Short mmCIF file of C-alpha atoms (C1' of nucleotides) in Angstrom, two decimals:
data_model
loop_
_atom_site.label_atom_id
_atom_site.label_comp_id
_atom_site.label_asym_id
_atom_site.label_seq_id
_atom_site.Cartn_x
_atom_site.Cartn_y
_atom_site.Cartn_z
CA MET A 173 56.11 -5.86 -91.82
CA ALA A 174 55.81 -3.16 -89.20
CA THR A 175 54.08 0.11 -89.90
CA VAL A 176 56.23 1.97 -92.32
CA GLY A 177 56.89 5.66 -91.80
CA GLY A 178 59.33 7.84 -89.95
CA SER A 179 57.20 8.91 -86.98
CA PRO A 180 58.79 8.92 -83.50
CA ASP A 181 59.64 5.32 -82.79
CA THR A 182 56.45 3.51 -81.86
CA ARG A 183 57.32 -0.02 -82.83
CA PRO A 184 56.60 -2.61 -80.19
CA LEU A 185 59.48 -3.26 -77.88
CA THR A 186 61.98 -5.89 -78.92
CA ARG A 187 62.74 -8.71 -76.58
CA PRO A 188 65.95 -7.16 -75.21
CA GLU A 189 64.17 -3.87 -74.75
CA LEU A 190 61.32 -5.51 -72.91
CA ARG A 191 63.74 -7.41 -70.73
CA ALA A 192 65.62 -4.27 -69.79
CA TRP A 193 62.50 -2.23 -69.17
CA ARG A 194 60.16 -4.62 -67.49
CA GLY A 195 63.00 -6.14 -65.53
CA MET A 196 63.69 -2.78 -64.01
CA LEU A 197 60.09 -2.30 -62.98
CA ARG A 198 59.86 -5.73 -61.47
CA SER A 199 63.23 -5.58 -59.75
CA ASN A 200 62.41 -2.28 -58.21
CA ALA A 201 59.06 -3.53 -57.00
CA ALA A 202 60.55 -6.72 -55.61
CA LEU A 203 63.36 -4.93 -53.81
CA ALA A 204 61.15 -2.24 -52.35
CA LYS A 205 58.61 -4.71 -51.09
CA ALA A 206 61.19 -7.06 -49.61
CA LEU A 207 63.22 -4.35 -47.92
CA ASP A 208 60.17 -2.63 -46.56
CA GLY A 209 58.84 -5.90 -45.23
CA ARG A 210 62.07 -6.74 -43.46
CA LEU A 211 62.36 -3.34 -41.89
CA GLU A 212 58.76 -3.40 -40.79
CA ALA A 213 59.08 -6.88 -39.31
CA ALA A 214 62.37 -6.25 -37.54
CA HIS A 215 61.83 -2.73 -36.26
CA GLY A 216 58.27 -1.66 -37.00
CA LEU A 217 59.60 0.98 -39.32
CA GLN A 218 58.41 1.89 -42.79
CA LEU A 219 60.94 2.38 -45.52
CA SER A 220 59.91 6.01 -45.86
CA SER A 221 60.34 6.54 -42.13
CA TYR A 222 63.77 5.01 -42.35
CA GLU A 223 64.71 7.38 -45.11
CA VAL A 224 63.65 10.36 -43.04
CA LEU A 225 65.76 9.27 -40.09
CA MET A 226 68.67 8.53 -42.38
CA TYR A 227 68.69 11.91 -44.06
CA LEU A 228 68.39 13.61 -40.71
CA ALA A 229 71.31 11.67 -39.32
CA ASP A 230 73.44 12.68 -42.28
CA ALA A 231 72.50 16.33 -41.97
CA GLU A 232 74.34 18.94 -39.99
CA ASP A 233 73.15 19.04 -36.40
CA GLU A 234 70.84 16.15 -37.29
CA ARG A 235 68.13 18.48 -38.45
CA MET A 236 66.61 19.49 -41.79
CA ARG A 237 63.96 21.82 -43.07
CA MET A 238 60.68 20.11 -43.84
CA CYS A 239 60.92 21.31 -47.39
CA ASP A 240 64.36 19.88 -48.08
CA LEU A 241 63.45 16.68 -46.37
CA ALA A 242 60.40 16.27 -48.56
CA SER A 243 62.32 16.62 -51.78
CA SER A 244 65.10 14.38 -50.51
CA ILE A 245 62.81 11.46 -49.94
CA LEU A 246 60.64 12.23 -52.97
CA LEU A 247 57.49 13.01 -51.04
CA SER A 248 54.98 15.82 -51.27
CA ARG A 249 55.10 18.45 -48.59
CA SER A 250 51.77 17.35 -47.20
CA GLY A 251 52.90 13.74 -47.18
CA LEU A 252 55.97 14.70 -45.23
CA THR A 253 53.92 16.67 -42.71
CA ARG A 254 51.98 13.53 -41.86
CA LEU A 255 55.03 11.31 -41.89
CA VAL A 256 56.85 13.62 -39.49
CA ASP A 257 53.70 13.68 -37.37
CA ARG A 258 53.87 9.94 -36.99
CA LEU A 259 57.58 9.86 -36.26
CA GLN A 260 57.20 12.62 -33.72
CA ARG A 261 54.42 10.72 -32.04
CA GLU A 262 56.80 7.79 -31.74
CA GLY A 263 59.43 10.06 -30.28
CA LEU A 264 61.96 9.44 -33.02
CA LEU A 265 62.24 13.08 -33.97
CA GLU A 266 61.01 16.48 -32.85
CA ARG A 267 59.96 19.68 -34.53
CA VAL A 268 62.14 22.69 -33.92
CA ALA A 269 61.23 26.23 -34.90
CA CYS A 270 63.47 27.99 -37.37
CA SER A 271 64.96 31.17 -36.00
CA ASP A 272 65.71 33.00 -39.21
CA ASP A 273 62.48 32.10 -41.01
CA ALA A 274 59.39 32.09 -38.84
CA ARG A 275 57.48 30.10 -41.46
CA GLY A 276 59.97 27.28 -41.41
CA ALA A 277 60.32 24.27 -39.21
CA PHE A 278 63.09 21.80 -38.65
CA ALA A 279 62.72 18.12 -38.06
CA LYS A 280 65.42 17.07 -35.66
CA LEU A 281 66.53 13.60 -34.68
CA THR A 282 66.06 12.63 -31.04
CA PRO A 283 68.40 10.25 -29.21
CA ALA A 284 65.70 7.60 -29.49
CA GLY A 285 65.54 8.23 -33.21
CA ARG A 286 69.28 7.97 -33.56
CA GLN A 287 69.28 4.69 -31.74
CA LYS A 288 66.38 3.33 -33.77
CA LEU A 289 68.16 4.31 -36.93
CA ARG A 290 71.33 2.51 -35.90
CA ALA A 291 69.43 -0.71 -35.40
CA ALA A 292 67.40 -0.34 -38.55
CA THR A 293 70.41 0.55 -40.64
CA ALA A 294 72.00 -2.80 -39.91
CA THR A 295 68.93 -4.59 -41.19
CA HIS A 296 68.51 -2.34 -44.18
CA LEU A 297 72.09 -2.33 -45.39
CA GLU A 298 72.32 -6.04 -44.98
CA GLY A 299 69.26 -6.38 -47.18
CA VAL A 300 70.42 -3.95 -49.82
CA ARG A 301 73.74 -5.71 -50.08
CA ALA A 302 72.31 -9.19 -50.09
CA MET A 303 69.57 -8.48 -52.60
CA PHE A 304 71.29 -5.99 -54.83
CA LEU A 305 74.82 -4.73 -54.34
CA ASP A 306 76.45 -8.09 -53.74
CA LEU A 307 75.12 -9.36 -57.04
CA PHE A 308 77.43 -7.04 -58.95
CA THR A 309 81.12 -6.35 -59.28
CA PRO A 310 82.39 -2.87 -58.52
CA GLU A 311 82.74 -2.27 -62.24
CA GLU A 312 79.14 -3.28 -62.84
CA LEU A 313 77.99 -1.00 -60.06
CA ASP A 314 79.80 1.86 -61.72
CA ARG A 315 78.10 1.02 -64.98
CA LEU A 316 74.76 1.05 -63.23
CA GLY A 317 75.58 4.35 -61.62
CA ASP A 318 76.44 5.77 -65.01
CA ALA A 319 73.16 4.50 -66.36
CA TRP A 320 71.15 6.19 -63.62
CA ASP A 321 73.02 9.42 -64.05
CA ARG A 322 72.17 9.34 -67.70
CA VAL A 323 68.49 8.71 -66.98
CA LEU A 324 68.21 11.33 -64.26
CA ASP A 325 70.18 13.86 -66.18
CA HIS A 326 68.05 13.40 -69.25
CA ALA A 327 64.89 13.62 -67.16
CA GLY A 328 66.13 16.86 -65.69
CA TRP A 329 66.34 15.58 -62.15
CA GLY A 330 70.05 16.02 -61.70
CA CYS A 331 69.66 19.74 -61.28
CA CYS A 332 66.19 21.03 -60.44
CA LYS A 333 64.49 18.47 -58.25
CA MET B 232 88.01 3.16 -37.42
CA ALA B 233 84.74 1.50 -38.25
CA THR B 234 83.26 -1.11 -35.98
CA VAL B 235 85.56 -4.09 -36.08
CA GLY B 236 84.15 -7.58 -36.34
CA GLY B 237 83.09 -9.98 -39.05
CA SER B 238 79.32 -9.62 -38.88
CA PRO B 239 77.32 -9.56 -42.16
CA ASP B 240 78.48 -6.51 -44.02
CA THR B 241 76.94 -3.48 -42.34
CA ARG B 242 79.45 -0.82 -43.28
CA PRO B 243 77.94 2.33 -44.67
CA LEU B 244 77.57 2.32 -48.41
CA THR B 245 80.50 3.52 -50.44
CA ARG B 246 79.98 6.30 -52.93
CA PRO B 247 79.71 3.97 -55.94
CA GLU B 248 77.33 1.76 -54.04
CA LEU B 249 75.19 4.69 -53.06
CA ARG B 250 75.20 5.97 -56.61
CA ALA B 251 74.09 2.62 -57.99
CA TRP B 252 71.44 2.09 -55.34
CA ARG B 253 69.91 5.47 -54.84
CA GLY B 254 70.16 6.18 -58.55
CA MET B 255 67.97 3.23 -59.22
CA LEU B 256 65.35 4.36 -56.74
CA ARG B 257 65.31 7.88 -58.09
CA SER B 258 65.35 6.82 -61.72
CA ASN B 259 62.50 4.49 -61.20
CA ALA B 260 60.49 7.12 -59.38
CA ALA B 261 61.21 9.73 -62.01
CA LEU B 262 60.33 7.44 -64.90
CA ALA B 263 57.16 6.16 -63.31
CA LYS B 264 55.93 9.62 -62.43
CA ALA B 265 56.75 11.08 -65.82
CA LEU B 266 55.27 8.24 -67.82
CA ASP B 267 52.15 8.12 -65.70
CA GLY B 268 51.73 11.86 -66.03
CA ARG B 269 52.02 11.79 -69.80
CA LEU B 270 49.58 8.95 -70.14
CA GLU B 271 47.13 10.60 -67.80
CA ALA B 272 47.36 13.92 -69.59
CA ALA B 273 47.13 12.52 -73.09
CA HIS B 274 44.53 9.81 -72.60
CA GLY B 275 43.20 10.02 -69.06
CA LEU B 276 44.66 6.63 -68.36
CA GLN B 277 46.64 5.50 -65.34
CA LEU B 278 49.80 3.54 -65.85
CA SER B 279 48.27 0.58 -64.06
CA SER B 280 45.22 0.73 -66.30
CA TYR B 281 47.46 0.80 -69.31
CA GLU B 282 49.24 -2.29 -68.10
CA VAL B 283 45.98 -4.14 -67.73
CA LEU B 284 44.90 -3.31 -71.26
CA MET B 285 48.32 -4.20 -72.57
CA TYR B 286 48.44 -7.61 -70.98
CA LEU B 287 44.92 -8.31 -72.17
CA ALA B 288 45.80 -7.35 -75.72
CA ASP B 289 48.77 -9.69 -75.66
CA ALA B 290 46.74 -12.56 -74.30
CA GLU B 291 44.95 -15.19 -76.31
CA ASP B 292 41.46 -14.04 -77.25
CA GLU B 293 42.26 -10.76 -75.49
CA ARG B 294 41.14 -12.13 -72.15
CA MET B 295 42.81 -13.19 -68.93
CA ARG B 296 41.81 -14.60 -65.58
CA MET B 297 41.66 -11.99 -62.83
CA CYS B 298 44.20 -13.96 -60.88
CA ASP B 299 46.80 -14.10 -63.63
CA LEU B 300 46.23 -10.49 -64.47
CA ALA B 301 46.83 -9.48 -60.88
CA SER B 302 50.17 -11.21 -60.67
CA SER B 303 51.19 -9.94 -64.10
CA ILE B 304 50.84 -6.33 -63.12
CA LEU B 305 52.05 -6.87 -59.56
CA LEU B 306 48.80 -5.99 -57.88
CA SER B 307 46.85 -7.64 -55.10
CA ARG B 308 43.69 -9.46 -56.11
CA SER B 309 41.53 -6.93 -54.34
CA GLY B 310 43.36 -4.11 -56.02
CA LEU B 311 42.76 -5.70 -59.38
CA THR B 312 39.07 -6.17 -58.65
CA ARG B 313 38.70 -2.43 -58.18
CA LEU B 314 40.90 -1.56 -61.11
CA VAL B 315 38.88 -3.81 -63.38
CA ASP B 316 35.73 -2.24 -61.93
CA ARG B 317 36.92 1.16 -63.04
CA LEU B 318 37.97 0.03 -66.48
CA GLN B 319 34.70 -1.79 -66.94
CA ARG B 320 32.81 1.34 -65.96
CA GLU B 321 34.71 3.17 -68.67
CA GLY B 322 33.81 0.47 -71.14
CA LEU B 323 37.39 -0.51 -71.87
CA LEU B 324 36.92 -4.11 -70.85
CA GLU B 325 34.20 -6.48 -69.74
CA ARG B 326 33.92 -9.35 -67.32
CA VAL B 327 33.23 -12.73 -68.82
CA ALA B 328 32.29 -15.79 -66.84
CA CYS B 329 34.64 -18.74 -66.98
CA SER B 330 32.97 -21.86 -68.32
CA ASP B 331 35.24 -24.50 -66.82
CA ASP B 332 35.61 -22.89 -63.41
CA ALA B 333 32.48 -21.22 -62.09
CA ARG B 334 34.50 -19.31 -59.50
CA GLY B 335 36.67 -17.70 -62.09
CA ALA B 336 36.17 -14.61 -64.16
CA PHE B 337 37.86 -13.29 -67.24
CA ALA B 338 38.60 -9.71 -68.01
CA LYS B 339 38.19 -9.25 -71.74
CA LEU B 340 39.19 -6.32 -73.89
CA THR B 341 36.35 -4.48 -75.63
CA PRO B 342 36.78 -2.81 -79.02
CA ALA B 343 36.83 0.52 -77.21
CA GLY B 344 39.57 -0.78 -74.96
CA ARG B 345 41.58 -2.02 -77.90
CA GLN B 346 41.33 1.34 -79.55
CA LYS B 347 42.22 3.20 -76.37
CA LEU B 348 45.22 0.97 -75.94
CA ARG B 349 46.44 1.64 -79.47
CA ALA B 350 46.42 5.36 -78.85
CA ALA B 351 47.96 5.10 -75.41
CA THR B 352 50.65 2.72 -76.59
CA ALA B 353 52.01 5.30 -78.97
CA THR B 354 52.38 7.78 -76.14
CA HIS B 355 53.78 5.27 -73.74
CA LEU B 356 56.34 3.65 -76.00
CA GLU B 357 57.51 6.99 -77.19
CA GLY B 358 58.07 7.98 -73.57
CA VAL B 359 59.82 4.79 -72.59
CA ARG B 360 62.15 5.06 -75.53
CA ALA B 361 62.86 8.73 -75.10
CA MET B 362 63.41 8.59 -71.36
CA PHE B 363 65.05 5.22 -71.04
CA LEU B 364 65.73 2.86 -73.91
CA ASP B 365 67.23 5.41 -76.27
CA LEU B 366 69.82 6.34 -73.67
CA PHE B 367 71.52 2.97 -74.05
CA THR B 368 73.17 0.90 -76.72
CA PRO B 369 71.78 -2.56 -77.43
CA GLU B 370 74.75 -4.01 -75.58
CA GLU B 371 74.03 -1.90 -72.54
CA LEU B 372 70.39 -2.91 -72.62
CA ASP B 373 71.47 -6.53 -72.60
CA ARG B 374 73.69 -5.83 -69.62
CA LEU B 375 70.78 -4.24 -67.85
CA GLY B 376 68.58 -7.17 -68.68
CA ASP B 377 71.20 -9.50 -67.25
CA ALA B 378 71.33 -7.40 -64.12
CA TRP B 379 67.58 -7.58 -63.59
CA ASP B 380 67.54 -11.29 -64.19
CA ARG B 381 70.17 -11.67 -61.55
CA VAL B 382 68.20 -9.57 -59.08
CA LEU B 383 64.88 -11.25 -59.77
CA ASP B 384 66.38 -14.69 -59.81
CA HIS B 385 68.09 -14.14 -56.50
CA ALA B 386 64.91 -12.69 -55.02
CA GLY B 387 63.06 -15.78 -56.12
CA TRP B 388 60.74 -13.93 -58.46
CA GLY B 389 61.81 -15.63 -61.64
CA CYS B 390 59.89 -18.77 -60.78
CA CYS B 391 57.25 -18.45 -58.11
CA LYS B 392 55.66 -15.05 -58.38
"C1'" DC C 285 55.90 52.06 -45.54
"C1'" DC C 286 52.79 49.24 -47.90
"C1'" DC C 287 51.19 46.01 -50.94
"C1'" DA C 288 51.61 42.11 -54.59
"C1'" DG C 289 53.46 37.80 -55.31
"C1'" DG C 290 55.99 33.90 -53.77
"C1'" DT C 291 57.28 30.29 -50.23
"C1'" DC C 292 56.73 27.17 -46.03
"C1'" DG C 293 54.07 24.20 -43.50
"C1'" DT C 294 49.48 22.45 -42.41
"C1'" DT C 295 44.79 20.78 -43.22
"C1'" DG C 296 40.54 18.96 -45.98
"C1'" DT C 297 39.48 15.76 -49.30
"C1'" DG C 298 39.53 11.95 -52.43
"C1'" DC C 299 41.85 7.99 -54.34
"C1'" DG C 300 44.30 3.69 -54.95
"C1'" DC C 301 46.21 0.05 -52.56
"C1'" DG C 302 46.91 -4.05 -49.19
"C1'" DC C 303 45.16 -6.99 -45.54
"C1'" DA C 304 41.71 -9.75 -43.54
"C1'" DA C 305 37.25 -11.67 -43.72
"C1'" DT C 306 33.78 -13.70 -46.63
"C1'" DC C 307 31.28 -16.50 -50.05
"C1'" DA C 308 31.02 -19.66 -53.97
"C1'" DG C 309 32.92 -23.22 -56.10
"C1'" DA C 310 36.70 -26.86 -56.97
"C1'" DA C 311 39.64 -30.74 -55.50
"C1'" DG C 312 41.22 -34.29 -52.69
"C1'" DC C 313 40.19 -38.07 -49.23
"C1'" DC C 314 37.79 -41.58 -46.93
"C1'" DG D 282 28.32 -39.17 -51.72
"C1'" DG D 283 29.84 -36.39 -47.80
"C1'" DC D 284 33.57 -34.21 -45.54
"C1'" DT D 285 37.53 -31.13 -45.16
"C1'" DT D 286 40.66 -28.16 -47.45
"C1'" DC D 287 42.05 -25.05 -50.87
"C1'" DT D 288 41.47 -21.44 -54.41
"C1'" DG D 289 39.21 -17.34 -57.09
"C1'" DA D 290 36.97 -13.20 -56.62
"C1'" DT D 291 34.75 -9.72 -53.93
"C1'" DT D 292 33.95 -6.53 -49.93
"C1'" DG D 293 34.97 -3.79 -45.43
"C1'" DC D 294 38.34 -1.29 -43.53
"C1'" DG D 295 42.41 1.49 -42.61
"C1'" DC D 296 46.51 3.70 -44.35
"C1'" DG D 297 49.60 6.59 -46.91
"C1'" DC D 298 49.82 9.59 -50.55
"C1'" DA D 299 48.91 13.79 -53.83
"C1'" DC D 300 46.30 17.85 -54.92
"C1'" DA D 301 44.22 22.04 -53.71
"C1'" DA D 302 43.19 25.55 -50.47
"C1'" DC D 303 44.61 28.03 -46.53
"C1'" DG D 304 47.16 31.07 -43.11
"C1'" DA D 305 51.50 32.79 -41.79
"C1'" DC D 306 55.42 34.78 -43.29
"C1'" DC D 307 59.21 36.51 -46.40
"C1'" DT D 308 60.64 39.46 -50.36
"C1'" DG D 309 60.94 43.02 -53.79
"C1'" DG D 310 58.96 47.22 -56.18
"C1'" DG D 311 56.54 51.40 -55.83
#
DNA sequence: CCCAGGTCGTTGTGCGCGCAATCAGAAGCC
DNA sequence: GGCTTCTGATTGCGCGCACAACGACCTGGG
């Protein structure tokens, strides 16, 4: 029926394959849009802004190099520059010069930023749990985690990005 | 230690939770970027363009209403208008008036579009299999499919969007 | 010491997207 | 039939992002 020949698998996706693949795309889109919308509505904060504040809060001394921050939140360096610009303008973080590398710059959380993050975190975590985590048992979450590790590892993102 | 009180679960994410959640975000980003890059490099086609052609090819008479197309590929109507503009300019599809609703318009695959899709599909499917589907057993894919259904169902996307 | 090559952050530019407004046409109501 | 109301598609506009180019700076080899 299908094209015969041993080339790298190009058959159309089977139903289960389609379900697994397209479901992931749609779920991700739905979750991202919903969570971003909630955060925006409740605190006037973009999801990407939230991620910046969150990584900063987790970092030592609440500060990170622009470069590391960019790769943490999966953004280009130029994109991060502008994002940090906006957050600085809102007073949620500040730029701090780097003493041992005059090229470098830190983004550092301000008290206002810390407070904003606390409020936003409640909203965000509540959403993540309600729309995602709570739908699965701990065992299922582990399975999912394994799956992602497999994907990221195979894509070469576990190590170099 | 943590804040005591029975409010809707706002504790920080546990390690397994974080792994399941952030892994999904990163996997999705990695897959999307990689697949889009391949498609772009091999055929000068965006992932979103590919999706349009694909849905058209699957549709009856290889044509779909703009509206349906937009919701299929999770794009705003205005976004789709421009995307179809571009694809039309490249000759991959054409606009066809709708006889029973003068407001409506169809996007219809051209022979060139069909051919382009055939070539791109090989690249795309190969990528999806290599980077995602092949990493899982059929049983695991079913589990994943179940997971997505749960997420989408709970988000109210199974029915109304 | 000096220079080549790499890295960090910023800026110019273009692109794709969503939102809101708009227009044409359909659908319901009296 | 004439009115309001709704829907499909397009357009104006602003935003956030990536890419490429740039200047400042670090680093290693001669």
